[in-house]
Short mmCIF file of C-alpha atoms and ligand atoms in Angstrom, two decimals:
data_model
loop_
_atom_site.label_atom_id
_atom_site.label_comp_id
_atom_site.label_asym_id
_atom_site.label_seq_id
_atom_site.Cartn_x
_atom_site.Cartn_y
_atom_site.Cartn_z
CA UNK A 3 2.57 -7.05 -17.61
CA UNK A 4 5.18 -7.05 -20.31
CA UNK A 5 8.74 -7.85 -19.55
CA UNK A 6 10.31 -4.41 -19.14
CA UNK A 7 12.92 -4.80 -16.47
CA UNK A 8 16.51 -5.51 -17.29
CA UNK A 9 17.62 -8.87 -16.05
CA UNK A 10 19.58 -8.51 -12.85
CA UNK A 11 22.93 -10.26 -12.73
CA UNK A 12 23.69 -10.74 -9.05
CA UNK A 13 25.00 -13.99 -7.70
CA UNK A 14 28.62 -13.20 -8.56
CA UNK A 15 31.43 -12.56 -6.15
CA UNK A 16 31.96 -8.97 -7.21
CA UNK A 17 29.95 -6.05 -5.83
CA UNK A 18 26.77 -5.62 -7.90
CA UNK A 19 27.01 -2.64 -10.21
CA UNK A 20 24.89 0.33 -9.28
CA UNK A 21 24.21 0.63 -13.02
CA UNK A 22 21.95 -2.41 -12.63
CA UNK A 23 19.43 0.13 -11.36
CA UNK A 24 18.46 2.92 -13.73
CA UNK A 25 18.86 6.32 -11.97
CA UNK A 26 15.55 7.90 -10.94
CA UNK A 27 16.40 11.11 -12.76
CA UNK A 28 16.92 9.21 -16.01
CA UNK A 29 13.75 7.12 -16.01
CA UNK A 30 11.72 6.83 -12.80
CA UNK A 31 9.47 4.17 -14.21
CA UNK A 32 12.38 1.94 -15.22
CA UNK A 33 14.03 2.64 -11.85
CA UNK A 34 10.90 1.26 -10.19
CA UNK A 35 10.88 -1.92 -12.28
CA UNK A 36 14.60 -2.43 -11.71
CA UNK A 37 14.16 -2.13 -7.92
CA UNK A 38 11.20 -4.54 -7.87
CA UNK A 39 13.14 -7.13 -9.81
CA UNK A 40 16.62 -6.65 -8.42
CA UNK A 41 15.52 -6.43 -4.77
CA UNK A 42 13.63 -9.69 -5.39
CA UNK A 43 10.26 -8.31 -4.39
CA UNK A 44 8.33 -9.71 -7.36
CA UNK A 45 8.86 -11.18 -10.80
CA UNK A 46 7.01 -11.56 -14.08
CA UNK A 47 5.18 -14.82 -14.80
CA UNK A 48 3.87 -16.55 -17.92
CA UNK A 49 0.41 -15.26 -16.94
CA UNK A 50 -0.17 -11.89 -18.55
CA UNK A 51 -0.67 -9.16 -15.95
CA UNK A 52 0.02 -11.44 -12.98
CA UNK A 53 3.16 -11.30 -10.86
CA UNK A 54 4.82 -13.73 -8.52
CA UNK A 55 5.48 -12.10 -5.16
CA UNK A 56 8.86 -13.38 -4.05
CA UNK A 57 9.62 -14.26 -0.39
CA UNK A 58 11.24 -10.89 0.38
CA UNK A 59 8.26 -9.00 -1.04
CA UNK A 60 5.81 -11.34 0.64
CA UNK A 61 7.54 -10.83 4.00
CA UNK A 62 6.79 -7.09 3.66
CA UNK A 63 3.15 -7.95 2.89
CA UNK A 64 2.97 -10.17 5.97
CA UNK A 65 4.20 -7.31 8.18
CA UNK A 66 1.62 -4.99 6.59
CA UNK A 67 -1.10 -7.61 7.16
CA UNK A 68 -0.17 -8.24 10.79
CA UNK A 69 -0.14 -4.57 11.60
CA UNK A 70 -3.45 -3.81 9.86
CA UNK A 71 -5.12 -6.93 11.25
CA UNK A 72 -4.23 -5.84 14.78
CA UNK A 73 -5.78 -2.43 14.11
CA UNK A 74 -8.97 -3.96 12.62
CA UNK A 75 -9.42 -6.25 15.62
CA UNK A 76 -8.77 -3.43 18.07
CA UNK A 77 -11.71 -1.58 16.46
CA UNK A 78 -14.07 -4.55 16.83
CA UNK A 79 -13.73 -6.25 13.44
CA UNK A 80 -13.47 -10.01 12.83
CA UNK A 81 -12.19 -11.98 9.83
CA UNK A 82 -14.21 -14.33 7.62
CA UNK A 83 -13.97 -15.80 4.13
CA UNK A 84 -16.36 -15.74 1.15
CA UNK A 85 -16.29 -17.51 -2.25
CA UNK A 86 -13.95 -16.54 -5.07
CA UNK A 87 -16.79 -17.03 -7.61
CA UNK A 88 -19.91 -14.94 -7.92
CA UNK A 89 -22.96 -15.99 -10.00
CA UNK A 90 -23.30 -13.49 -12.85
CA UNK A 91 -26.92 -12.72 -11.95
CA UNK A 92 -25.84 -11.45 -8.50
CA UNK A 93 -23.36 -9.01 -9.96
CA UNK A 94 -26.16 -7.55 -12.12
CA UNK A 95 -28.29 -6.59 -9.13
CA UNK A 96 -26.71 -3.22 -8.29
CA UNK A 97 -26.82 -1.19 -11.51
CA UNK A 98 -23.99 1.31 -10.96
CA UNK A 99 -21.80 -1.38 -9.46
CA UNK A 100 -22.11 -3.69 -12.46
CA UNK A 101 -21.54 -0.81 -14.90
CA UNK A 102 -18.40 0.13 -13.03
CA UNK A 103 -16.92 -3.36 -12.89
CA UNK A 104 -18.27 -5.15 -16.01
CA UNK A 105 -15.37 -4.13 -18.30
CA UNK A 106 -12.86 -5.61 -15.83
CA UNK A 107 -14.54 -8.89 -14.95
CA UNK A 108 -13.06 -12.35 -15.65
CA UNK A 109 -15.70 -14.94 -16.54
CA UNK A 110 -15.92 -18.67 -15.90
CA UNK A 111 -18.22 -20.26 -18.48
CA UNK A 112 -17.10 -23.87 -18.30
CA UNK A 113 -16.52 -26.35 -15.48
CA UNK A 114 -14.54 -29.38 -16.62
CA UNK A 115 -16.04 -30.10 -20.01
CA UNK A 116 -19.51 -28.82 -19.18
CA UNK A 117 -20.85 -25.41 -20.14
CA UNK A 118 -22.21 -23.72 -17.02
CA UNK A 119 -25.95 -23.00 -17.01
CA UNK A 120 -25.12 -19.71 -15.34
CA UNK A 121 -21.67 -18.19 -15.85
CA UNK A 122 -19.63 -17.22 -12.80
CA UNK A 123 -17.45 -14.18 -12.40
CA UNK A 124 -14.18 -14.17 -10.47
CA UNK A 125 -14.64 -11.59 -7.70
CA UNK A 126 -13.36 -8.13 -8.61
CA UNK A 127 -14.55 -7.11 -5.10
CA UNK A 128 -17.04 -8.85 -2.81
CA UNK A 129 -19.91 -6.46 -2.03
CA UNK A 130 -22.46 -8.60 -3.86
CA UNK A 131 -21.59 -12.01 -2.44
CA UNK A 132 -21.12 -10.65 1.07
CA UNK A 133 -24.31 -8.56 0.77
CA UNK A 134 -26.21 -11.71 -0.21
CA UNK A 135 -24.95 -13.52 2.88
CA UNK A 136 -25.73 -10.54 5.12
CA UNK A 137 -29.35 -10.66 3.90
CA UNK A 138 -29.52 -14.17 5.43
CA UNK A 139 -27.67 -13.32 8.64
CA UNK A 140 -29.22 -10.00 9.57
CA UNK A 141 -32.81 -10.16 10.82
CA UNK A 142 -33.08 -7.76 13.71
CA UNK A 143 -31.49 -4.55 14.96
CA UNK A 144 -29.95 -6.83 17.61
CA UNK A 145 -27.79 -8.44 14.87
CA UNK A 146 -26.14 -5.10 14.10
CA UNK A 147 -23.53 -3.89 13.57
CA UNK A 148 -21.83 -6.61 11.53
CA UNK A 149 -18.11 -5.80 11.26
CA UNK A 150 -16.36 -8.32 8.99
CA UNK A 151 -13.05 -8.18 7.15
CA UNK A 152 -11.76 -10.59 4.51
CA UNK A 153 -8.13 -11.15 3.47
CA UNK A 154 -8.29 -12.34 -0.12
CA UNK A 155 -7.20 -12.14 -3.73
CA UNK A 156 -9.31 -10.40 -6.37
CA UNK A 157 -9.13 -10.24 -10.16
CA UNK A 158 -9.65 -7.20 -12.38
CA UNK A 159 -8.84 -7.58 -16.07
CA UNK A 160 -6.33 -4.79 -16.61
CA UNK A 161 -4.94 -3.67 -19.96
CA UNK A 162 -1.82 -1.97 -18.64
CA UNK A 163 -0.20 -3.46 -15.57
CA UNK A 164 2.78 -2.72 -13.32
CA UNK A 165 4.06 -4.89 -10.47
CA UNK A 166 2.27 -4.05 -7.17
CA UNK A 167 0.63 -0.91 -8.59
CA UNK A 168 -1.82 -2.50 -10.99
CA UNK A 169 -1.96 -6.24 -11.60
CA UNK A 170 -4.76 -8.44 -12.88
CA UNK A 171 -4.78 -10.50 -9.70
CA UNK A 172 -3.84 -8.83 -6.45
CA UNK A 173 -3.99 -9.38 -2.71
CA UNK A 174 -5.93 -7.13 -0.41
CA UNK A 175 -8.23 -6.85 2.55
CA UNK A 176 -11.83 -5.83 2.14
CA UNK A 177 -13.93 -4.77 5.09
CA UNK A 178 -17.72 -5.00 4.81
CA UNK A 179 -19.91 -3.66 7.56
CA UNK A 180 -23.64 -3.23 8.13
CA UNK A 181 -25.23 -0.75 10.52
CA UNK A 182 -28.55 0.26 11.98
CA UNK A 183 -28.29 3.96 11.12
CA UNK A 184 -26.83 6.20 8.48
CA UNK A 185 -24.81 8.05 11.13
CA UNK A 186 -23.18 4.83 12.34
CA UNK A 187 -22.22 3.84 8.80
CA UNK A 188 -20.66 7.26 8.22
CA UNK A 189 -18.79 7.03 11.52
CA UNK A 190 -17.41 3.61 10.48
CA UNK A 191 -16.37 4.90 7.04
CA UNK A 192 -14.38 7.72 8.63
CA UNK A 193 -13.00 5.55 11.45
CA UNK A 194 -11.42 3.24 8.87
CA UNK A 195 -10.07 6.12 6.80
CA UNK A 196 -8.37 7.47 9.94
CA UNK A 197 -7.05 3.97 10.68
CA UNK A 198 -5.56 3.76 7.16
CA UNK A 199 -3.95 7.18 7.51
CA UNK A 200 -2.42 6.27 10.85
CA UNK A 201 -1.18 2.96 9.45
CA UNK A 202 0.36 4.59 6.34
CA UNK A 203 2.13 7.29 8.35
CA UNK A 204 3.17 5.26 11.41
CA UNK A 205 4.17 1.98 9.77
CA UNK A 206 5.05 2.89 6.18
CA UNK A 207 6.35 6.41 6.99
CA UNK A 208 4.26 7.46 3.99
CA UNK A 209 2.39 10.74 4.55
CA UNK A 210 -1.10 10.79 3.07
CA UNK A 211 -3.81 13.35 2.34
CA UNK A 212 -7.18 12.10 3.58
CA UNK A 213 -10.39 13.40 2.10
CA UNK A 214 -13.49 12.81 0.00
CA UNK A 215 -13.51 11.76 -3.66
CA UNK A 216 -15.54 13.64 -6.27
CA UNK A 217 -18.63 12.04 -7.86
CA UNK A 218 -16.68 10.89 -10.90
CA UNK A 219 -13.94 9.21 -8.86
CA UNK A 220 -16.11 7.45 -6.29
CA UNK A 221 -16.58 3.67 -6.04
CA UNK A 222 -19.23 2.18 -8.33
CA UNK A 223 -22.41 2.02 -6.24
CA UNK A 224 -21.20 4.07 -3.26
CA UNK A 225 -22.87 7.17 -1.79
CA UNK A 226 -19.54 8.62 -0.70
CA UNK A 227 -15.96 7.51 -1.22
CA UNK A 228 -13.00 8.70 0.84
CA UNK A 229 -9.34 8.07 0.06
CA UNK A 230 -5.83 8.49 1.31
CA UNK A 231 -3.47 9.88 -1.33
CA UNK A 232 0.32 9.70 -1.17
CA UNK A 233 2.91 11.53 -3.26
CA UNK A 234 5.51 9.38 -5.00
CA UNK A 235 9.14 10.30 -5.67
CA UNK A 236 8.36 11.30 -9.26
CA UNK A 237 5.66 13.73 -8.12
CA UNK A 238 2.71 11.56 -9.12
CA UNK A 239 -0.03 10.73 -6.63
CA UNK A 240 -0.94 7.23 -5.53
CA UNK A 241 -4.35 6.35 -4.14
CA UNK A 242 -3.27 4.13 -1.29
CA UNK A 243 -6.59 3.15 0.28
CA UNK A 244 -10.31 3.83 0.06
CA UNK A 245 -13.28 3.73 2.42
CA UNK A 246 -16.83 3.83 1.07
CA UNK A 247 -20.13 4.75 2.64
CA UNK A 248 -22.51 2.63 0.53
CA UNK A 249 -25.67 4.19 1.98
CA UNK A 250 -28.60 1.77 1.50
CA UNK A 251 -27.76 1.08 -2.18
CA UNK A 252 -26.43 -2.44 -1.66
CA UNK A 253 -28.86 -3.20 1.16
CA UNK A 254 -31.73 -2.42 -1.23
CA UNK A 255 -30.24 -4.44 -4.10
CA UNK A 256 -29.50 -7.45 -1.87
CA UNK A 257 -32.41 -7.12 0.57
CA UNK A 258 -30.34 -6.65 3.71
CA UNK A 259 -33.30 -5.86 5.94
CA UNK A 260 -33.89 -5.94 9.65
CA UNK A 261 -36.68 -5.34 12.08
CA UNK A 262 -35.93 -2.02 13.76
CA UNK A 263 -36.38 -1.01 17.38
CA UNK A 264 -39.79 0.37 16.35
CA UNK A 265 -40.76 -3.02 14.80
CA UNK A 266 -40.70 -1.67 11.23
CA UNK A 267 -38.73 -3.42 8.49
CA UNK A 268 -35.70 -1.31 7.50
CA UNK A 269 -32.75 -1.53 5.12
CA UNK A 270 -29.30 -1.66 6.69
CA UNK A 271 -26.63 0.98 6.03
CA UNK A 272 -23.42 -0.57 4.74
CA UNK A 273 -19.76 0.32 4.18
CA UNK A 274 -16.78 -1.26 2.46
CA UNK A 275 -13.08 -0.42 2.54
CA UNK A 276 -9.81 -1.82 1.33
CA UNK A 277 -6.07 -1.58 0.91
CA UNK A 278 -3.94 -3.87 -1.21
CA UNK A 279 -0.44 -4.97 -2.20
CA UNK A 280 -0.38 -1.59 -3.99
CA UNK A 281 0.89 -0.27 -0.64
CA UNK A 282 4.20 -2.01 -1.39
CA UNK A 283 4.48 -0.04 -4.63
CA UNK A 284 3.83 3.11 -2.61
CA UNK A 285 6.52 2.17 -0.13
CA UNK A 286 9.10 1.66 -2.89
CA UNK A 287 8.32 4.96 -4.64
CA UNK A 288 8.07 7.05 -1.45
CA UNK A 289 11.47 6.18 0.00
CA UNK A 290 13.71 4.53 -2.59
CA UNK A 291 16.82 6.15 -4.13
CA UNK A 292 19.36 5.45 -6.86
CA UNK A 293 20.94 2.73 -4.71
CA UNK A 294 17.65 0.85 -4.51
CA UNK A 295 15.00 0.21 -1.93
CA UNK A 296 14.78 1.98 1.45
CA UNK A 297 12.49 0.22 3.90
CA UNK A 298 11.07 1.87 7.01
CA UNK A 299 12.16 -0.33 9.96
CA UNK A 300 8.58 -1.22 10.96
CA UNK A 301 7.92 -3.06 7.70
CA UNK A 302 11.45 -4.26 6.96
CA UNK A 303 11.71 -8.08 6.91
CA UNK A 304 15.26 -7.62 8.21
CA UNK A 305 15.74 -4.46 10.27
CA UNK A 306 19.44 -5.15 10.74
CA UNK A 307 21.94 -7.12 8.70
CA UNK A 308 25.21 -8.14 10.34
CA UNK A 309 28.16 -8.51 7.99
CA UNK A 310 31.24 -10.17 9.56
CA UNK A 311 34.57 -9.04 8.11
CA UNK A 312 36.50 -12.20 7.20
CA UNK A 313 40.12 -11.69 8.32
CA UNK A 314 42.41 -14.55 9.34
CA UNK A 315 40.64 -17.39 11.12
CA UNK A 316 37.46 -15.27 11.25
CA UNK A 317 35.18 -18.28 11.71
CA UNK A 318 36.72 -18.82 15.14
CA UNK A 319 37.21 -15.18 16.09
CA UNK A 320 34.71 -12.89 14.35
CA UNK A 321 31.83 -15.28 13.70
CA UNK A 322 31.17 -16.21 17.37
CA UNK A 323 31.01 -12.49 18.24
CA UNK A 324 28.67 -11.88 15.31
CA UNK A 325 26.44 -14.73 16.54
CA UNK A 326 26.38 -13.23 20.05
CA UNK A 327 25.36 -9.92 18.53
CA UNK A 328 22.64 -11.62 16.49
CA UNK A 329 21.26 -13.32 19.61
CA UNK A 330 21.35 -10.10 21.61
CA UNK A 331 19.47 -8.09 18.94
CA UNK A 332 16.93 -10.91 18.51
CA UNK A 333 16.31 -10.85 22.27
CA UNK A 334 15.48 -7.15 21.90
CA UNK A 335 12.78 -8.04 19.37
CA UNK A 336 14.78 -6.83 16.38
CA UNK A 337 14.46 -8.74 13.07
CA UNK A 338 18.08 -9.51 12.27
CA UNK A 339 19.94 -11.33 9.52
CA UNK A 340 23.50 -12.57 9.97
CA UNK A 341 25.00 -12.79 6.50
CA UNK A 342 27.79 -15.30 7.06
CA UNK A 343 27.90 -16.58 3.46
CA UNK A 344 31.55 -16.92 2.53
CA UNK A 345 30.95 -17.02 -1.23
CA UNK A 346 30.43 -13.25 -1.21
CA UNK A 347 32.78 -10.42 -0.27
CA UNK A 348 31.78 -7.85 2.39
CA UNK A 349 31.68 -5.20 -0.37
CA UNK A 350 29.20 -7.28 -2.35
CA UNK A 351 27.06 -7.78 0.74
CA UNK A 352 27.08 -4.06 1.61
CA UNK A 353 25.78 -3.14 -1.85
CA UNK A 354 23.31 -6.03 -1.93
CA UNK A 355 21.63 -5.23 1.40
CA UNK A 356 21.66 -1.55 0.59
CA UNK A 357 19.87 -2.34 -2.66
CA UNK A 358 17.34 -4.42 -0.74
CA UNK A 359 16.66 -1.56 1.66
CA UNK A 360 17.71 -3.01 5.04
CA UNK A 361 17.57 0.00 7.45
CA UNK A 362 20.75 -0.76 9.43
CA UNK A 363 23.95 -2.62 8.57
CA UNK A 364 26.38 -3.67 11.26
CA UNK A 365 29.97 -4.49 10.29
CA UNK A 366 32.08 -6.45 12.71
CA UNK A 367 35.75 -7.35 12.22
CA UNK A 368 38.82 -8.23 14.34
CA UNK A 369 39.68 -4.56 14.99
CA UNK A 370 36.13 -3.81 16.16
CA UNK A 371 36.24 -6.76 18.54
CA UNK A 372 39.53 -5.46 20.02
CA UNK A 373 37.83 -2.11 20.68
CA UNK A 374 34.56 -3.73 21.86
CA UNK A 375 32.59 -1.85 19.23
CA UNK A 376 30.86 -2.31 15.89
CA UNK A 377 30.48 -0.13 12.79
CA UNK A 378 26.89 0.86 12.06
CA UNK A 379 25.67 2.17 8.68
CA UNK A 380 22.22 3.72 8.14
CA UNK A 381 20.50 3.02 4.84
CA UNK A 382 18.50 6.27 4.77
CA UNK A 383 21.43 8.71 5.16
CA UNK A 384 24.22 6.20 4.41
CA UNK A 385 26.03 7.65 7.44
CA UNK A 386 28.50 5.39 9.25
CA UNK A 387 29.44 5.49 12.91
CA UNK A 388 30.79 3.28 15.70
CA UNK A 389 28.71 1.97 18.56
CA UNK A 390 30.03 0.27 21.71
CA UNK A 391 29.05 -3.39 22.06
CA UNK A 392 27.77 -2.67 25.52
CA UNK A 393 24.03 -1.98 25.45
CA UNK A 394 24.03 -2.45 21.69
CA UNK A 395 20.42 -3.73 21.71
CA UNK A 396 19.02 -0.55 23.21
CA UNK A 397 21.18 1.64 20.96
CA UNK A 398 20.03 -0.15 17.80
CA UNK A 399 16.38 -0.01 18.90
CA UNK A 400 16.73 3.75 19.32
CA UNK A 401 18.42 4.05 15.96
CA UNK A 402 15.60 2.14 14.22
CA UNK A 403 13.03 4.48 15.80
CA UNK A 404 15.07 7.45 14.66
CA UNK A 405 15.22 6.14 11.08
CA UNK A 406 11.46 5.47 11.05
CA UNK A 407 10.80 9.09 12.09
CA UNK A 408 13.40 10.54 9.74
CA UNK A 409 11.84 8.78 6.74
CA UNK A 410 8.40 10.22 7.51
CA UNK A 411 9.89 13.70 7.97
CA UNK A 412 11.80 13.45 4.71
CA UNK A 413 8.67 12.33 2.83
CA UNK A 414 6.62 15.13 4.43
CA UNK A 415 9.22 17.68 3.41
CA UNK A 416 9.21 16.32 -0.14
CA UNK A 417 5.42 16.64 -0.28
CA UNK A 418 5.54 20.22 1.04
CA UNK A 419 8.12 21.14 -1.58
CA UNK A 420 5.96 19.59 -4.28
CA UNK A 421 2.61 21.08 -3.37
CA UNK A 422 1.58 24.41 -4.84
CA UNK A 423 -1.53 26.55 -5.18
CA UNK A 424 -3.10 27.85 -8.37
CA UNK A 425 -5.53 30.75 -8.52
CA UNK A 426 -6.05 30.75 -12.29
CA UNK A 427 -6.21 28.06 -14.94
CA UNK A 428 -2.99 29.38 -16.51
CA UNK A 429 -1.21 29.05 -13.18
CA UNK A 430 -2.67 25.58 -12.83
CA UNK A 431 -1.41 24.45 -16.23
CA UNK A 432 2.06 25.90 -15.61
CA UNK A 433 2.24 24.19 -12.21
CA UNK A 434 1.18 20.84 -13.70
CA UNK A 435 3.61 21.10 -16.59
CA UNK A 436 6.54 22.54 -14.69
CA UNK A 437 6.86 20.71 -11.41
CA UNK A 438 5.19 17.44 -10.64
CA UNK A 439 3.25 17.20 -7.40
CA UNK A 440 -0.04 18.29 -5.87
CA UNK A 441 -1.77 21.48 -6.98
CA UNK A 442 -4.43 22.88 -4.65
CA UNK A 443 -7.18 24.86 -6.35
CA UNK A 444 -10.76 26.05 -5.93
CA UNK A 445 -13.38 23.86 -7.62
CA UNK A 446 -17.02 24.71 -8.34
CA UNK A 447 -18.14 21.11 -7.99
CA UNK A 448 -18.97 20.63 -11.67
CA UNK A 449 -18.04 17.33 -13.27
CA UNK A 450 -17.52 19.21 -16.53
CA UNK A 451 -14.73 21.39 -15.11
CA UNK A 452 -13.13 18.30 -13.57
CA UNK A 453 -13.30 16.40 -16.88
CA UNK A 454 -11.84 19.32 -18.87
CA UNK A 455 -8.97 19.67 -16.44
CA UNK A 456 -8.27 15.96 -16.77
CA UNK A 457 -8.44 16.00 -20.57
CA UNK A 458 -6.22 19.08 -20.91
CA UNK A 459 -3.62 18.48 -18.19
CA UNK A 460 -3.88 14.74 -17.31
CA UNK A 461 -4.36 15.83 -13.71
CA UNK A 462 -7.18 14.23 -11.75
CA UNK A 463 -8.96 15.48 -8.69
CA UNK A 464 -7.38 13.29 -6.01
CA UNK A 465 -9.65 14.33 -3.16
CA UNK A 466 -11.09 17.18 -1.15
CA UNK A 467 -9.18 16.99 2.14
CA UNK A 468 -10.98 17.37 5.45
CA UNK A 469 -10.94 21.05 6.32
CA UNK A 470 -11.09 22.06 2.65
CA UNK A 471 -14.81 21.31 2.23
CA UNK A 472 -15.84 24.87 2.93
CA UNK A 473 -13.27 27.29 1.58
CA UNK A 474 -14.83 30.08 -0.49
CA UNK A 475 -13.03 31.06 -3.67
CA UNK A 476 -13.28 30.70 -7.42
CA UNK A 477 -13.16 27.59 -9.59
CA UNK A 478 -9.74 27.27 -11.19
CA UNK A 479 -11.34 26.17 -14.47
CA UNK A 480 -14.53 28.20 -15.00
CA UNK A 481 -13.94 31.12 -12.61
CA UNK A 482 -17.36 30.86 -10.99
CA UNK A 483 -17.77 30.81 -7.23
CA UNK A 484 -16.36 27.70 -5.54
CA UNK A 485 -16.93 26.43 -2.05
CA UNK A 486 -14.24 23.76 -1.79
CA UNK A 487 -10.51 23.39 -2.34
CA UNK A 488 -9.46 20.22 -4.12
CA UNK A 489 -6.06 18.56 -4.48
CA UNK A 490 -5.13 17.70 -8.05
CA UNK A 491 -2.24 15.61 -9.40
CA UNK A 492 -1.21 13.30 -12.15
CA UNK A 493 -1.74 9.90 -10.65
CA UNK A 494 -0.86 6.23 -10.89
ZN1 ZN B 25 -15.90 25.18 -12.49
#
């Protein structure tokens, strides 16, 4: 990851200049890097392709983790941990898997000053090590299903990297399950995809299209791959999560066998699924604007920031009231930050917290206290209004819910406005060139048509959404009969 972001100034007494953040319309990609750096989400490190996630960015990740973890446990999954290193010979066991990952693998060939007899790879994903352990743990149909999730870091040697979106090392969760029947494995694969969709839309306010990947885009070694795809503010798609039905491919390669109810020896049916810190990149590019980050309340480290207005002996008059307000909001379960630093002006603080995406700002000064009210500013609409101090906790809770819903609605509207249909290849090319976004088109199922479209327009087949698997029409590329409608986009 090369140093591309401008260095943020900050730290001064004056309001930060909005020019510190490149406008989206000028250069979306630079806007993104500016927001990541200036909002203190992540920073570059001396390690090529690896970022440091700063406390504010990590707090978002923790909220994502907690919320997902709760959902995994509610659907019967448990957490465990497996080694970071994988013996090279194990990785070689599943042919398609190794072909898919070999170019991206980091190798360990030396330990201390000794050459290793067998090199190790740093996990790019854990199917092979977990599959090996499952072959020891699973003996009978009574041992199934196994429903394990791991929170971990993985390493994929990337040539071009961008903070959160593609980094050499990243954080994620990877679920690995084993089942008695093919039907149960398929049910699990789809259950998790639905869980991811609900998470993305409910918590991140990020609408996603859920569907099946084409052969060329599926996970190396999987029978079927499903994804959720989001649309970013620049009209490019982001694959935000995947769920794979691995069939018996890994069970056969790693001898995950069990004695069935009929006493015969059978191979298990396995799945794997994951989402990563990439979600944070999605969050930034779904909601952010020229003033910086906009965080949906459910994943905002601070949902409310209170800025006291320092007039007169404010530390004896305003500050106690601000503290009372802080305590009251905290009692309501709201994550609140009282910014009482006196080295910064209120104007500086307003711009700073706006840039860092805090959903609600509350201003409180001597005049407000006289009127028993506070001034409330929303980050999403930047609208300001007054709220009475009485029942402020309930009012702010309602406001946070309203903002959460409004962000999802706004993102949905944006996606609708940036999704079009193409009946012919000319229409398709015009749509892809003219307006960024999704283009829905018939597809004959041929990998050749898909590859030509990609080569000529840079658009990839994102997925075939549920409900579009049997729509008769004609292939947008070759004109022959098609039986599915696919969603195409230029993608991250
Ligand atoms: Zn075709």
